[in-house]
Amino acid sequence: KAPIVEGALLSSVLVPFIKLEPPYTELIELVDAIHDIWAEEGKNRERVGEFIQRVGLGNFLEAIGVEPVPEMVAHPRENPYVFYEEYFEEDDEEESEEES
């Protein structure tokens, strides 16, 4: 079992829109390229996301042969966890204001 080194990671969109049709050769080639570079350059027990953070998204995209496009978002938000208590507190406050 691999240790969690960086904690929770948010994903990045590597290929924003790809039409998949059998025999799915484009997807297979992409996955093979990702696996090859990760197997060659990745550290022992390093997850793919940690590898991308270490080498940089631009370098990773260049290594797998994918051109960067604006739809590839590196930081959609800082914290991947959603705490619903905040939303419930806001709803309770709004309801109490409406009742007044």
CSV table of C-alpha atoms in Angstrom, one decimal:
chain,number,residue,atom,x,y,z
A,1,LYS,CA,0.0,0.0,0.0
A,2,ALA,CA,1.5,3.3,-1.1
A,3,PRO,CA,1.8,6.0,1.6
A,4,ILE,CA,-0.1,9.3,1.0
A,5,VAL,CA,2.8,11.7,0.6
A,6,GLU,CA,1.0,14.9,-0.5
A,7,GLY,CA,-2.5,14.2,0.9
A,8,ALA,CA,-5.6,14.6,-1.3
A,9,LEU,CA,-5.0,15.8,-4.8
A,10,LEU,CA,-7.4,17.3,-7.3
A,11,SER,CA,-7.2,16.0,-10.8
A,12,SER,CA,-6.3,18.0,-13.9
A,13,VAL,CA,-7.9,17.7,-17.3
A,14,LEU,CA,-5.3,16.3,-19.7
A,15,VAL,CA,-7.6,15.9,-22.7
A,16,PRO,CA,-10.7,18.1,-22.4
A,17,PHE,CA,-12.7,16.6,-25.2
A,18,ILE,CA,-11.9,13.4,-27.0
A,19,LYS,CA,-14.4,11.4,-29.0
A,20,LEU,CA,-14.1,7.8,-28.1
A,21,GLU,CA,-15.0,5.2,-30.7
A,22,PRO,CA,-14.1,1.5,-30.8
A,23,PRO,CA,-11.3,0.3,-30.8
A,24,TYR,CA,-10.4,3.3,-28.6
A,25,THR,CA,-6.8,3.6,-30.1
A,26,GLU,CA,-6.5,7.3,-29.1
A,27,LEU,CA,-7.3,6.6,-25.4
A,28,ILE,CA,-5.0,3.5,-25.4
A,29,GLU,CA,-2.1,5.5,-26.8
A,30,LEU,CA,-2.6,8.2,-24.2
A,31,VAL,CA,-2.7,5.8,-21.3
A,32,ASP,CA,0.3,3.9,-22.7
A,33,ALA,CA,2.3,7.2,-23.0
A,34,ILE,CA,1.3,8.2,-19.4
A,35,HIS,CA,2.3,4.8,-18.1
A,36,ASP,CA,5.6,4.7,-20.0
A,37,ILE,CA,6.8,8.1,-18.7
A,38,TRP,CA,5.6,7.3,-15.2
A,39,ALA,CA,7.3,3.9,-15.2
A,40,GLU,CA,10.6,5.4,-16.5
A,41,GLU,CA,10.8,8.6,-14.4
A,42,GLY,CA,8.5,8.0,-11.4
A,43,LYS,CA,10.0,7.4,-7.9
A,44,ASN,CA,9.3,4.2,-6.0
A,45,ARG,CA,5.7,4.2,-4.7
A,46,GLU,CA,5.0,7.6,-6.2
A,47,ARG,CA,1.4,8.2,-7.5
A,48,VAL,CA,0.9,9.6,-11.0
A,49,GLY,CA,-0.5,12.8,-9.5
A,50,GLU,CA,2.5,13.3,-7.2
A,51,PHE,CA,4.7,12.6,-10.3
A,52,ILE,CA,3.0,15.3,-12.3
A,53,GLN,CA,3.3,17.8,-9.4
A,54,ARG,CA,7.0,17.0,-9.1
A,55,VAL,CA,8.0,17.3,-12.8
A,56,GLY,CA,5.4,20.0,-13.6
A,57,LEU,CA,2.3,19.8,-15.7
A,58,GLY,CA,3.9,21.4,-18.7
A,59,ASN,CA,6.9,19.0,-18.7
A,60,PHE,CA,4.5,16.1,-18.2
A,61,LEU,CA,2.3,17.1,-21.2
A,62,GLU,CA,5.4,17.5,-23.3
A,63,ALA,CA,6.7,14.1,-22.4
A,64,ILE,CA,3.4,12.4,-23.3
A,65,GLY,CA,3.0,14.4,-26.5
A,66,VAL,CA,-0.1,16.4,-25.6
A,67,GLU,CA,-0.4,20.1,-26.5
A,68,PRO,CA,-1.5,22.4,-23.6
A,69,VAL,CA,-4.9,24.1,-24.0
A,70,PRO,CA,-6.7,26.6,-21.8
A,71,GLU,CA,-9.2,24.0,-20.6
A,72,MET,CA,-6.4,22.3,-18.6
A,73,VAL,CA,-7.0,23.7,-15.2
A,74,ALA,CA,-4.2,23.3,-12.7
A,75,HIS,CA,-5.8,24.8,-9.6
A,76,PRO,CA,-9.6,24.7,-9.7
A,77,ARG,CA,-9.5,25.2,-5.9
A,78,GLU,CA,-7.0,24.7,-3.1
A,79,ASN,CA,-9.0,22.3,-0.8
A,80,PRO,CA,-10.5,19.2,-2.4
A,81,TYR,CA,-12.7,18.6,0.6
A,82,VAL,CA,-16.3,20.0,0.8
A,83,PHE,CA,-17.6,20.7,4.2
A,84,TYR,CA,-21.4,20.9,4.1
A,85,GLU,CA,-21.8,22.3,7.6
A,86,GLU,CA,-21.0,25.8,6.2
A,87,TYR,CA,-23.8,25.5,3.7
A,88,PHE,CA,-26.3,24.3,6.3
A,89,GLU,CA,-25.4,27.2,8.6
A,90,GLU,CA,-26.0,29.7,5.8
A,91,ASP,CA,-29.4,28.1,5.0
A,92,ASP,CA,-30.4,28.2,8.7
A,93,GLU,CA,-29.5,31.9,8.9
A,94,GLU,CA,-31.5,32.7,5.7
A,95,GLU,CA,-34.6,30.8,7.0
A,96,SER,CA,-34.5,32.7,10.4
A,97,GLU,CA,-34.3,36.0,8.5
A,98,GLU,CA,-37.2,35.1,6.3
A,99,GLU,CA,-39.3,34.1,9.4
A,100,SER,CA,-38.7,37.5,11.0
